[in-house]
Structure formats: structure tokens, C-alpha cells
mmCIF file of C-alpha atoms and ligand atoms in Angstrom:
data_model
loop_
_atom_site.group_PDB
_atom_site.id
_atom_site.type_symbol
_atom_site.label_atom_id
_atom_site.label_comp_id
_atom_site.label_asym_id
_atom_site.label_seq_id
_atom_site.Cartn_x
_atom_site.Cartn_y
_atom_site.Cartn_z
ATOM 1 C CA MET N 261 -21.043 -20.207 -27.437
ATOM 2 C CA SER N 262 -22.209 -23.382 -29.022
ATOM 3 C CA ASP N 263 -25.509 -24.902 -27.920
ATOM 4 C CA GLU N 264 -23.436 -28.091 -26.680
ATOM 5 C CA LYS N 265 -23.656 -28.157 -22.883
ATOM 6 C CA ILE N 266 -20.302 -27.498 -20.832
ATOM 7 C CA ARG N 267 -19.346 -30.659 -19.020
ATOM 8 C CA LEU N 268 -18.661 -30.685 -15.526
ATOM 9 C CA ASN N 269 -17.142 -32.590 -12.961
ATOM 10 C CA THR N 270 -17.115 -32.035 -9.035
ATOM 11 C CA ASP N 271 -15.446 -33.885 -6.178
ATOM 12 C CA TRP N 272 -14.747 -33.303 -2.641
ATOM 13 C CA LEU N 273 -11.685 -34.204 -0.638
ATOM 14 C CA CYS N 274 -10.897 -33.795 2.978
ATOM 15 C CA ASP N 275 -14.028 -31.561 3.801
ATOM 16 C CA CYS N 276 -17.206 -31.164 5.571
ATOM 17 C CA GLY N 277 -19.607 -31.303 2.612
ATOM 18 C CA GLY N 278 -20.874 -27.696 3.023
ATOM 19 C CA CYS N 279 -19.248 -26.703 -0.472
ATOM 20 C CA HIS N 280 -21.214 -28.911 -2.440
ATOM 21 C CA VAL N 281 -24.294 -28.162 -0.580
ATOM 22 C CA ALA N 282 -23.702 -24.547 -1.209
ATOM 23 C CA LEU N 283 -23.724 -25.291 -5.330
ATOM 24 C CA VAL N 284 -27.410 -26.122 -4.425
ATOM 25 C CA ASP N 285 -27.901 -22.988 -2.560
ATOM 26 C CA LEU N 286 -28.075 -21.113 -5.892
ATOM 27 C CA HIS N 287 -31.738 -21.926 -5.450
ATOM 28 C CA GLU N 288 -33.507 -21.019 -8.988
ATOM 29 C CA LYS N 289 -30.362 -19.787 -10.621
ATOM 30 C CA ILE N 290 -29.185 -23.315 -10.547
ATOM 31 C CA LEU N 291 -31.901 -23.786 -13.636
ATOM 32 C CA GLN N 292 -29.713 -20.972 -15.228
ATOM 33 C CA VAL N 293 -26.568 -22.824 -14.891
ATOM 34 C CA LEU N 294 -28.029 -26.232 -15.787
ATOM 35 C CA ASP N 295 -29.244 -24.863 -19.079
ATOM 36 C CA SER N 296 -25.664 -24.685 -20.009
ATOM 37 C CA VAL N 297 -24.056 -27.442 -17.974
ATOM 38 C CA GLU N 298 -24.169 -31.284 -17.853
ATOM 39 C CA ILE N 299 -23.032 -32.222 -14.488
ATOM 40 C CA GLN N 300 -21.312 -35.636 -14.585
ATOM 41 C CA HIS N 301 -19.195 -36.716 -11.754
ATOM 42 C CA CYS N 302 -20.686 -35.365 -8.650
ATOM 43 C CA PRO N 303 -20.590 -37.234 -5.344
ATOM 44 C CA VAL N 304 -23.742 -35.535 -4.214
ATOM 45 C CA LEU N 305 -25.799 -35.789 -7.341
ATOM 46 C CA THR N 306 -24.689 -38.421 -9.553
ATOM 47 C CA ASP N 307 -23.753 -42.269 -9.033
ATOM 48 C CA VAL N 308 -20.908 -41.903 -11.607
ATOM 49 C CA LYS N 309 -17.759 -43.604 -10.145
ATOM 50 C CA ASP N 310 -15.204 -42.649 -13.069
ATOM 51 C CA TYR N 311 -14.168 -39.167 -14.154
ATOM 52 C CA PRO N 312 -15.311 -38.449 -17.793
ATOM 53 C CA PRO N 313 -13.547 -35.697 -19.624
ATOM 54 C CA ALA N 314 -14.925 -32.361 -18.800
ATOM 55 C CA ARG N 315 -14.272 -28.755 -19.479
ATOM 56 C CA ILE N 316 -15.080 -27.669 -15.882
ATOM 57 C CA GLY N 317 -13.627 -29.516 -12.604
ATOM 58 C CA ILE N 318 -14.675 -28.220 -8.950
ATOM 59 C CA LEU N 319 -12.569 -29.434 -6.332
ATOM 60 C CA THR N 320 -13.772 -28.815 -2.713
ATOM 61 C CA GLY N 321 -11.539 -29.736 0.329
ATOM 62 C CA SER N 322 -7.719 -30.192 1.078
ATOM 63 C CA VAL N 323 -5.515 -33.021 0.649
ATOM 64 C CA ARG N 324 -5.095 -34.905 3.631
ATOM 65 C CA THR N 325 -5.134 -38.560 2.412
ATOM 66 C CA GLU N 326 -3.944 -40.681 -0.641
ATOM 67 C CA HIS N 327 -7.505 -40.801 -1.904
ATOM 68 C CA ASP N 328 -7.519 -37.069 -1.902
ATOM 69 C CA ARG N 329 -4.487 -36.844 -3.647
ATOM 70 C CA HIS N 330 -5.362 -39.440 -6.200
ATOM 71 C CA ALA N 331 -8.827 -37.633 -6.808
ATOM 72 C CA ALA N 332 -7.075 -34.377 -7.391
ATOM 73 C CA LEU N 333 -4.661 -35.692 -9.850
ATOM 74 C CA VAL N 334 -7.291 -37.611 -11.846
ATOM 75 C CA MET N 335 -9.643 -34.492 -12.089
ATOM 76 C CA ARG N 336 -6.627 -32.587 -13.235
ATOM 77 C CA GLU N 337 -6.086 -35.002 -16.018
ATOM 78 C CA LYS N 338 -9.657 -35.034 -16.925
ATOM 79 C CA CYS N 339 -10.634 -31.314 -16.654
ATOM 80 C CA GLU N 340 -9.617 -28.540 -18.845
ATOM 81 C CA ILE N 341 -10.337 -25.880 -16.028
ATOM 82 C CA ILE N 342 -9.941 -26.771 -12.252
ATOM 83 C CA ILE N 343 -11.779 -24.237 -9.690
ATOM 84 C CA ALA N 344 -10.292 -24.495 -6.211
ATOM 85 C CA PHE N 345 -13.729 -24.085 -4.545
ATOM 86 C CA GLY N 346 -14.163 -22.948 -0.926
ATOM 87 C CA THR N 347 -11.446 -22.048 1.410
ATOM 88 C CA CYS N 348 -10.241 -25.788 2.439
ATOM 89 C CA ALA N 349 -9.228 -26.076 -1.322
ATOM 90 C CA VAL N 350 -7.527 -22.657 -1.443
ATOM 91 C CA TYR N 351 -5.719 -22.349 1.744
ATOM 92 C CA GLY N 352 -6.307 -25.861 3.518
ATOM 93 C CA GLY N 353 -9.306 -24.267 5.442
ATOM 94 C CA LEU N 354 -10.405 -25.294 9.042
ATOM 95 C CA HIS N 355 -8.621 -28.885 8.714
ATOM 96 C CA GLY N 356 -5.218 -26.758 8.702
ATOM 97 C CA ALA N 357 -6.008 -25.995 12.416
ATOM 98 C CA GLY N 358 -5.185 -29.955 12.785
ATOM 99 C CA LEU N 359 -1.582 -29.384 12.130
ATOM 100 C CA ALA N 360 -1.423 -28.154 15.539
ATOM 101 C CA HIS N 361 -1.869 -31.673 16.763
ATOM 102 C CA SER N 362 -0.279 -34.895 15.781
ATOM 103 C CA ARG N 363 -2.162 -37.330 13.738
ATOM 104 C CA GLU N 364 -2.214 -39.689 16.747
ATOM 105 C CA GLU N 365 -3.960 -37.104 18.754
ATOM 106 C CA ILE N 366 -6.498 -36.486 16.231
ATOM 107 C CA MET N 367 -7.254 -40.141 15.838
ATOM 108 C CA GLU N 368 -7.378 -40.804 19.629
ATOM 109 C CA HIS N 369 -9.653 -37.764 20.015
ATOM 110 C CA VAL N 370 -12.015 -38.696 17.295
ATOM 111 C CA TYR N 371 -12.124 -42.421 17.763
ATOM 112 C CA ARG N 372 -11.620 -42.851 21.514
ATOM 113 C CA ARG N 373 -12.430 -39.773 23.302
ATOM 114 C CA SER N 374 -15.049 -37.617 21.354
ATOM 115 C CA PRO N 375 -18.347 -38.359 23.239
ATOM 116 C CA THR N 376 -20.179 -38.008 19.659
ATOM 117 C CA THR N 377 -18.009 -40.412 17.542
ATOM 118 C CA LYS N 378 -16.001 -42.556 19.842
ATOM 119 C CA THR N 379 -15.890 -46.334 18.872
ATOM 120 C CA ASP N 380 -13.132 -47.395 20.974
ATOM 121 C CA THR N 381 -11.587 -48.728 17.509
ATOM 122 C CA ILE N 382 -9.207 -46.628 15.372
ATOM 123 C CA PRO N 383 -9.561 -47.916 11.949
ATOM 124 C CA ASP N 384 -6.535 -49.226 10.182
ATOM 125 C CA ALA N 385 -8.111 -50.579 6.816
ATOM 126 C CA GLU N 386 -10.671 -49.157 4.362
ATOM 127 C CA VAL N 387 -10.352 -45.694 5.789
ATOM 128 C CA SER N 388 -7.070 -43.652 3.981
ATOM 129 C CA GLU N 389 -4.389 -42.769 6.329
ATOM 130 C CA LEU N 390 -4.060 -39.378 7.334
ATOM 131 C CA ALA N 391 -0.976 -37.579 5.706
ATOM 132 C CA LYS N 392 1.252 -35.567 7.797
ATOM 133 C CA MET N 393 0.431 -32.221 6.312
ATOM 134 C CA VAL N 394 -2.830 -30.712 5.316
ATOM 135 C CA THR N 395 -2.256 -29.419 1.899
ATOM 136 C CA PRO N 396 -4.308 -26.806 -0.272
ATOM 137 C CA ILE N 397 -4.927 -28.265 -3.907
ATOM 138 C CA ASP N 398 -2.586 -25.929 -5.670
ATOM 139 C CA GLU N 399 0.457 -27.700 -3.896
ATOM 140 C CA VAL N 400 -0.624 -30.817 -5.510
ATOM 141 C CA ILE N 401 -2.207 -29.695 -8.970
ATOM 142 C CA ASP N 402 -2.364 -26.823 -10.983
ATOM 143 C CA VAL N 403 -5.366 -24.419 -10.190
ATOM 144 C CA ASP N 404 -7.110 -22.250 -12.759
ATOM 145 C CA LEU N 405 -9.654 -20.402 -10.801
ATOM 146 C CA TYR N 406 -9.622 -19.860 -6.927
ATOM 147 C CA LEU N 407 -12.927 -19.151 -4.958
ATOM 148 C CA PRO N 408 -12.330 -19.214 -1.122
ATOM 149 C CA GLY N 409 -15.402 -19.043 1.253
ATOM 150 C CA CYS N 410 -16.606 -21.197 3.728
ATOM 151 C CA PRO N 411 -18.435 -21.986 1.863
ATOM 152 C CA PRO N 412 -18.504 -19.226 -1.050
ATOM 153 C CA HIS N 413 -21.841 -17.248 -0.924
ATOM 154 C CA PRO N 414 -23.917 -18.244 -3.983
ATOM 155 C CA HIS N 415 -23.606 -14.764 -5.485
ATOM 156 C CA PHE N 416 -19.884 -15.333 -6.004
ATOM 157 C CA ILE N 417 -20.508 -19.180 -7.079
ATOM 158 C CA PHE N 418 -22.805 -18.077 -9.823
ATOM 159 C CA GLU N 419 -20.443 -15.354 -10.925
ATOM 160 C CA SER N 420 -17.923 -17.823 -11.042
ATOM 161 C CA LEU N 421 -19.522 -20.221 -13.173
ATOM 162 C CA ALA N 422 -21.286 -17.650 -15.591
ATOM 163 C CA SER N 423 -18.047 -16.311 -16.213
ATOM 164 C CA LEU N 424 -16.655 -19.542 -17.279
ATOM 165 C CA ILE N 425 -19.756 -20.580 -19.281
ATOM 166 C CA GLU N 426 -19.550 -17.350 -20.876
ATOM 167 C CA GLY N 427 -15.821 -17.254 -21.568
ATOM 168 C CA ARG N 428 -14.881 -13.899 -19.761
ATOM 169 C CA GLU N 429 -13.102 -12.616 -16.522
ATOM 170 C CA PRO N 430 -15.036 -13.250 -13.367
ATOM 171 C CA ARG N 431 -16.569 -9.770 -12.038
ATOM 172 C CA VAL N 432 -15.217 -9.774 -8.429
ATOM 173 C CA THR N 433 -13.769 -7.226 -6.162
ATOM 174 C CA GLN N 434 -10.814 -7.953 -4.079
ATOM 175 C CA ASP N 435 -12.353 -5.854 -0.874
ATOM 176 C CA SER N 436 -12.329 -7.049 2.500
ATOM 177 C CA VAL N 437 -15.461 -7.887 4.458
ATOM 178 C CA CYS N 438 -15.213 -4.546 5.966
ATOM 179 C CA GLY N 439 -16.194 -3.091 2.533
ATOM 180 C CA ARG N 440 -19.813 -4.966 3.150
ATOM 181 C CA CYS N 441 -19.994 -4.300 6.774
ATOM 182 C CA LYS N 442 -22.516 -1.635 7.903
ATOM 183 C CA ARG N 443 -20.600 -0.905 11.206
ATOM 184 C CA GLN N 444 -18.981 2.297 11.614
ATOM 185 C CA MET N 445 -15.179 2.462 12.502
ATOM 186 C CA ILE N 446 -15.032 5.223 15.341
ATOM 187 C CA LYS N 447 -12.350 5.904 17.902
ATOM 188 C CA GLY N 448 -13.612 4.287 21.162
ATOM 189 C CA ASP N 449 -12.433 4.361 24.507
ATOM 190 C CA ALA N 450 -12.053 0.478 25.134
ATOM 191 C CA ARG N 451 -9.221 -0.204 27.285
ATOM 192 C CA GLU N 452 -8.981 -4.063 27.287
ATOM 193 C CA ILE N 453 -9.796 -6.857 25.108
ATOM 194 C CA ARG N 454 -13.390 -8.028 25.408
ATOM 195 C CA ASN N 455 -15.713 -10.888 24.292
ATOM 196 C CA THR N 456 -19.296 -11.238 23.880
ATOM 197 C CA LEU N 457 -19.509 -13.085 27.269
ATOM 198 C CA ASP N 458 -18.397 -9.510 28.770
ATOM 199 C CA GLU N 459 -21.296 -7.521 26.939
ATOM 200 C CA VAL N 460 -23.159 -7.409 23.600
ATOM 201 C CA PRO N 461 -21.635 -4.734 21.374
ATOM 202 C CA ASP N 462 -23.294 -1.932 20.139
ATOM 203 C CA GLU N 463 -24.523 -2.861 16.711
ATOM 204 C CA ARG N 464 -24.084 0.514 15.165
ATOM 205 C CA PHE N 465 -20.179 0.522 15.769
ATOM 206 C CA CYS N 466 -17.223 -1.686 14.532
ATOM 207 C CA PHE N 467 -16.271 -4.508 16.702
ATOM 208 C CA LEU N 468 -12.628 -3.470 16.707
ATOM 209 C CA SER N 469 -13.784 0.188 17.949
ATOM 210 C CA GLN N 470 -15.344 -1.366 21.018
ATOM 211 C CA GLY N 471 -12.365 -3.791 22.012
ATOM 212 C CA HIS N 472 -13.816 -6.940 20.242
ATOM 213 C CA ILE N 473 -11.315 -9.046 17.953
ATOM 214 C CA CYS N 474 -13.105 -9.194 14.292
ATOM 215 C CA LEU N 475 -11.108 -10.238 11.323
ATOM 216 C CA GLY N 476 -12.904 -8.217 8.780
ATOM 217 C CA SER N 477 -10.263 -6.343 7.645
ATOM 218 C CA ALA N 478 -7.904 -9.153 6.947
ATOM 219 C CA THR N 479 -10.480 -11.217 5.329
ATOM 220 C CA LEU N 480 -11.353 -11.354 1.505
ATOM 221 C CA ASP N 481 -15.168 -10.644 0.993
ATOM 222 C CA ARG N 482 -16.450 -13.914 -0.570
ATOM 223 C CA CYS N 483 -19.392 -13.964 1.617
ATOM 224 C CA LEU N 484 -21.397 -10.363 1.727
ATOM 225 C CA ALA N 485 -20.424 -10.021 5.519
ATOM 226 C CA PRO N 486 -23.238 -11.809 6.721
ATOM 227 C CA CYS N 487 -21.658 -12.023 10.521
ATOM 228 C CA PRO N 488 -20.656 -8.441 11.441
ATOM 229 C CA ASN N 489 -24.163 -7.424 10.009
ATOM 230 C CA HIS N 490 -25.852 -9.843 12.243
ATOM 231 C CA GLY N 491 -24.142 -9.330 15.543
ATOM 232 C CA ILE N 492 -21.136 -11.504 15.191
ATOM 233 C CA ALA N 493 -17.465 -10.547 14.628
ATOM 234 C CA CYS N 494 -15.878 -11.851 11.567
ATOM 235 C CA THR N 495 -13.630 -15.277 12.305
ATOM 236 C CA GLY N 496 -11.986 -14.913 8.866
ATOM 237 C CA CYS N 497 -13.583 -18.065 7.051
ATOM 238 C CA ALA N 498 -13.004 -16.940 3.642
ATOM 239 C CA GLY N 499 -9.212 -16.777 4.159
ATOM 240 C CA PRO N 500 -6.975 -13.753 4.098
ATOM 241 C CA THR N 501 -7.160 -10.334 1.643
ATOM 242 C CA MET N 502 -4.924 -10.235 -1.220
ATOM 243 C CA GLN N 503 -3.184 -7.565 0.583
ATOM 244 C CA ILE N 504 -2.403 -9.751 3.473
ATOM 245 C CA LEU N 505 -1.118 -12.258 1.110
ATOM 246 C CA THR N 506 1.075 -10.408 -0.933
ATOM 247 C CA GLU N 507 2.522 -7.621 1.397
ATOM 248 C CA PRO N 508 5.477 -9.340 3.004
ATOM 249 C CA TYR N 509 5.346 -6.899 6.435
ATOM 250 C CA LEU N 510 1.594 -7.699 6.544
ATOM 251 C CA ASP N 511 -0.256 -10.566 8.225
ATOM 252 C CA ILE N 512 -3.301 -11.212 10.191
ATOM 253 C CA ARG N 513 -2.018 -10.279 13.538
ATOM 254 C CA THR N 514 -0.347 -7.050 12.224
ATOM 255 C CA GLU N 515 -3.397 -5.989 10.590
ATOM 256 C CA VAL N 516 -5.822 -6.525 13.088
ATOM 257 C CA SER N 517 -3.622 -5.316 15.923
ATOM 258 C CA ASP N 518 -2.622 -2.072 14.106
ATOM 259 C CA ARG N 519 -6.283 -1.168 13.527
ATOM 260 C CA MET N 520 -7.670 -1.962 16.633
ATOM 261 C CA ALA N 521 -4.884 -0.239 18.391
ATOM 262 C CA ARG N 522 -5.938 3.023 16.501
ATOM 263 C CA LEU N 523 -9.448 2.590 17.022
ATOM 264 C CA THR N 524 -9.074 1.813 20.952
ATOM 265 C CA ALA N 525 -6.951 2.730 23.994
ATOM 266 C CA ILE N 526 -5.530 -0.535 23.999
ATOM 267 C CA ASP N 527 -1.805 -1.020 23.324
ATOM 268 C CA GLU N 528 -0.887 -2.576 19.879
ATOM 269 C CA ASP N 529 1.680 -4.876 21.742
ATOM 270 C CA ILE N 530 -1.338 -6.219 24.047
ATOM 271 C CA ILE N 531 -3.542 -7.030 21.133
ATOM 272 C CA LYS N 532 -0.448 -8.868 19.293
ATOM 273 C CA THR N 533 -0.040 -11.070 22.328
ATOM 274 C CA TYR N 534 -3.355 -11.789 22.657
ATOM 275 C CA MET N 535 -3.701 -12.962 19.055
ATOM 276 C CA GLU N 536 -0.614 -15.017 19.512
ATOM 277 C CA LYS N 537 -2.265 -16.736 22.514
ATOM 278 C CA THR N 538 -5.351 -17.366 20.575
ATOM 279 C CA ALA N 539 -3.477 -18.318 17.035
ATOM 280 C CA LYS N 540 -5.197 -21.521 16.807
ATOM 281 C CA THR N 541 -8.500 -19.571 16.150
ATOM 282 C CA GLN N 542 -7.158 -16.396 14.524
ATOM 283 C CA TYR N 543 -5.313 -18.566 11.934
ATOM 284 C CA ALA N 544 -7.645 -21.715 11.729
ATOM 285 C CA TYR N 545 -8.664 -21.140 8.265
ATOM 286 C CA ALA N 546 -5.486 -20.311 6.545
ATOM 287 C CA MET N 547 -2.630 -22.230 8.898
ATOM 288 C CA ALA N 548 -2.149 -24.765 6.052
ATOM 289 C CA THR N 549 -1.053 -22.533 3.402
ATOM 290 C CA LYS N 550 2.531 -22.013 2.600
ATOM 291 C CA MET N 551 1.427 -18.222 1.521
ATOM 292 C CA ILE N 552 0.764 -17.657 5.430
ATOM 293 C CA GLY N 553 3.304 -20.197 6.536
ATOM 294 C CA ASN N 554 6.315 -17.955 5.019
ATOM 295 C CA LYS N 555 5.261 -15.101 6.775
ATOM 296 C CA PRO N 556 6.349 -14.011 10.261
ATOM 297 C CA THR N 557 3.550 -16.037 11.157
ATOM 298 C CA PHE N 558 5.681 -18.914 10.709
ATOM 299 C CA LEU N 559 5.751 -18.637 14.836
ATOM 300 C CA ILE N 560 2.144 -19.863 14.535
ATOM 301 C CA LYS N 561 2.898 -23.417 15.743
ATOM 302 C CA LYS N 562 5.165 -22.021 18.622
ATOM 303 C CA TRP N 563 2.731 -19.568 19.993
ATOM 304 C CA ILE N 564 0.084 -22.616 20.389
ATOM 305 C CA ALA N 565 2.735 -24.963 21.610
ATOM 306 C CA ASP N 566 3.662 -22.259 24.276
ATOM 307 C CA VAL N 567 -0.039 -21.749 25.252
ATOM 308 C CA GLU N 568 -0.604 -25.465 25.561
ATOM 309 C CA GLY N 569 2.557 -25.996 27.402
ATOM 310 C CA GLN N 570 1.311 -23.131 29.953
ATOM 311 C CA ILE N 571 -2.338 -25.027 30.204
ATOM 312 C CA ASN N 572 -0.529 -28.442 30.826
ATOM 313 C CA GLU N 573 1.738 -27.201 33.450
HETATM 314 S S1 SF4 Q 848 -14.753 -24.473 2.868
HETATM 315 FE FE1 SF4 Q 848 -15.980 -24.579 4.714
HETATM 316 S S2 SF4 Q 848 -17.898 -25.294 3.733
HETATM 317 FE FE2 SF4 Q 848 -16.627 -25.669 2.157
HETATM 318 S S3 SF4 Q 848 -15.699 -27.824 2.588
HETATM 319 FE FE3 SF4 Q 848 -14.475 -26.690 3.784
HETATM 320 S S4 SF4 Q 848 -15.242 -26.427 5.867
HETATM 321 FE FE4 SF4 Q 848 -16.868 -27.136 4.526
HETATM 322 S S1 SF4 Q 849 -13.526 -4.929 11.508
HETATM 323 FE FE1 SF4 Q 849 -15.282 -6.060 11.513
HETATM 324 S S2 SF4 Q 849 -16.948 -5.037 12.474
HETATM 325 FE FE2 SF4 Q 849 -15.286 -3.566 11.874
HETATM 326 S S3 SF4 Q 849 -15.797 -2.801 10.034
HETATM 327 FE FE3 SF4 Q 849 -14.756 -4.427 9.512
HETATM 328 S S4 SF4 Q 849 -16.201 -6.227 9.470
HETATM 329 FE FE4 SF4 Q 849 -17.110 -4.441 10.366
HETATM 330 S S1 SF4 Q 850 -18.284 -12.693 7.727
HETATM 331 FE FE1 SF4 Q 850 -16.317 -13.539 8.279
HETATM 332 S S2 SF4 Q 850 -16.832 -15.142 9.453
HETATM 333 FE FE2 SF4 Q 850 -18.566 -14.598 8.431
HETATM 334 S S3 SF4 Q 850 -18.854 -15.572 6.561
HETATM 335 FE FE3 SF4 Q 850 -17.816 -13.877 6.003
HETATM 336 S S4 SF4 Q 850 -15.564 -14.227 6.102
HETATM 337 FE FE4 SF4 Q 850 -16.672 -15.943 7.212
#
């Protein structure tokens, strides 16, 4: 490796900023990265407006506006390697849940109804118009490395950057969140689906064994399983495992329903129906990706419309 520093650009598209903050969460390891990397365009660290040529480009967020699309295309042109960084960039992320609503509903809620942001004015200038779809970035530009996670854990961020700096493959597993979870899967006697308002689940045993929905078995580990190890069921924020994405007959609903039915006395169809009724939650992070959209779960929007229709009746 030459002594010349590797030039790095980052940019954020439609996102919450959390992925850029996660870069700083490398703590002292960021000094190791900075030994080898020169940060150029980076919205949280530098006031560089253009996009200088770079070896590595980190893109966070999904594409929802013309500005996002433009930034993604310019980054692709200027950077040799593009990392889709974070679940929004890889799968559309939480913004994908917005696809369950029209653009008008979203603008009306944010600018006229939400108590914390309401202005009574819906902006029509200076703010880029929302595109109809939420688009993961690899549907707009080619991506070289995918790093999902909401945000990805510093362990995986460091490994990805180190592998690119050292010119080797990243050393990461394709395990699910269950692989890092300390809870034990046992056959339980739960007869109905429960939630944490009903009871505090026993911390020794798997949430599924106790009748609580947990998406750990359908979710890629890019977080080291903090939620189930600290009393909270996994909501799937790192996006689906490779198995879910690549096996045509598998999706989040079928994987979790099958596993939970085996670990409890609850009928599998009851669990599937529950997951359909709560689809906006269960598929929140991956709803925008065609990889999930092409599965049997293309019915997600119908499930949501059915449930909202029942609520409005
Ligand atoms: S992946 Fe999560 S942390 Fe990263 S920008 Fe999207 S919402 Fe924020
Ligand atoms: S399903 Fe959830 S609670 Fe059960 S082992 Fe997997 S991550 Fe842990
Ligand atoms: S355990 Fe699940 S919800 Fe929690 S950070 Fe990991 S993927 Fe996200």
C-alpha cells in the first residue's frame, strides 16, 4: 500500500443523518482510519460543495428527490468504489414505509398536522419535490459494497473501511441476529400472540418461544444483536438475511410464522395473519426494495390498505 492517503467522499440522500453520526461512533478507531484516509466531501465534517475525485464514496439514505438522484449520479461518476451505507441506502429503509401513503398525505401530515413540525405552509420552492417512489441506491447507480444496518454497528463499519484500505474482502458473516442473541429457543406453551404491554418476557428465553414477535431470524446481523440482548425484540432494522432475499419461497412473514409456530402452541396461519395486519411495521425497513417487492409479499400494500380500510370504516 502506498503512503498516499485514500481519498474519501461521503454524501447523504433521503435519511435521518444517523449513518453519518455512526461514522463518528468509531471512537478512537477513527484515528486509525484517518491515518490512511483523507476525507473530502462530507456534509457533517467539511464545507466542500463539489465532489472531488475519490477512491471511496460512501452514500447513505435512499433516493426520494431529484437532489438525491443527482448526488448519487455525481458520486458514482467521481468515486471508484461506492458503498451503499445503511439500510436506507441498501433497501430504502424506514422511508420505504412511506410508500403506504400518497405524497399528498405525507406532505399534509408533516407540514399541516404533525404537532412538532406543522407550519400551515406546504413548501413548493427550495425543497426538492418528493418522487413517487422511495428507491434504494442500486436501482439508480451501480454499488460495489453493501453495508446495511440502521445504522451499521461500528464493528462492521471499521471492518468494511479496513478491508477497502487494505485491498481485501471484508471479513463478515451472513448470520442472522439470532446468531448473536443470548436467548434460548425452547418449545413454549404460549397460545396467543402477546406484546410487552401484556407481560415482560423472560430474559432467558427467545421472544418467539413466549409468543412475542421477533424478527431476529429473518434479519442480517450488522448490529451484534443489542435489542434482544437488552430486553427488546428485533424489528429488523438491518434488513433481511441473504436466505430471505435469495430463497424464492421464503420471506419475513413465512420465516417468522413457521419458526414461531414450532416454538409455541399458536397456529401458523394466525401468526401469518397477524403479520399481514401489522405489515407496515414488519416490512418497514425493506418495503421499498424490489428484492422483497417481487416476493409473495407484493401483497404488502394490499394488506395495509385492507387494515386501514377496516380502521376507517
Ligand atoms: S439507515 Fe437508519 S440510521 Fe442510517 S440514515 Fe437510514 S434511518 Fe438513519
Ligand atoms: S428470534 Fe429474537 S429472541 Fe429469538 S433467538 Fe432470534 S433474536 Fe433472539
Ligand atoms: S437487533 Fe434488530 S432491531 Fe435491533 S439493531 Fe439489530 S437489526 Fe436492528
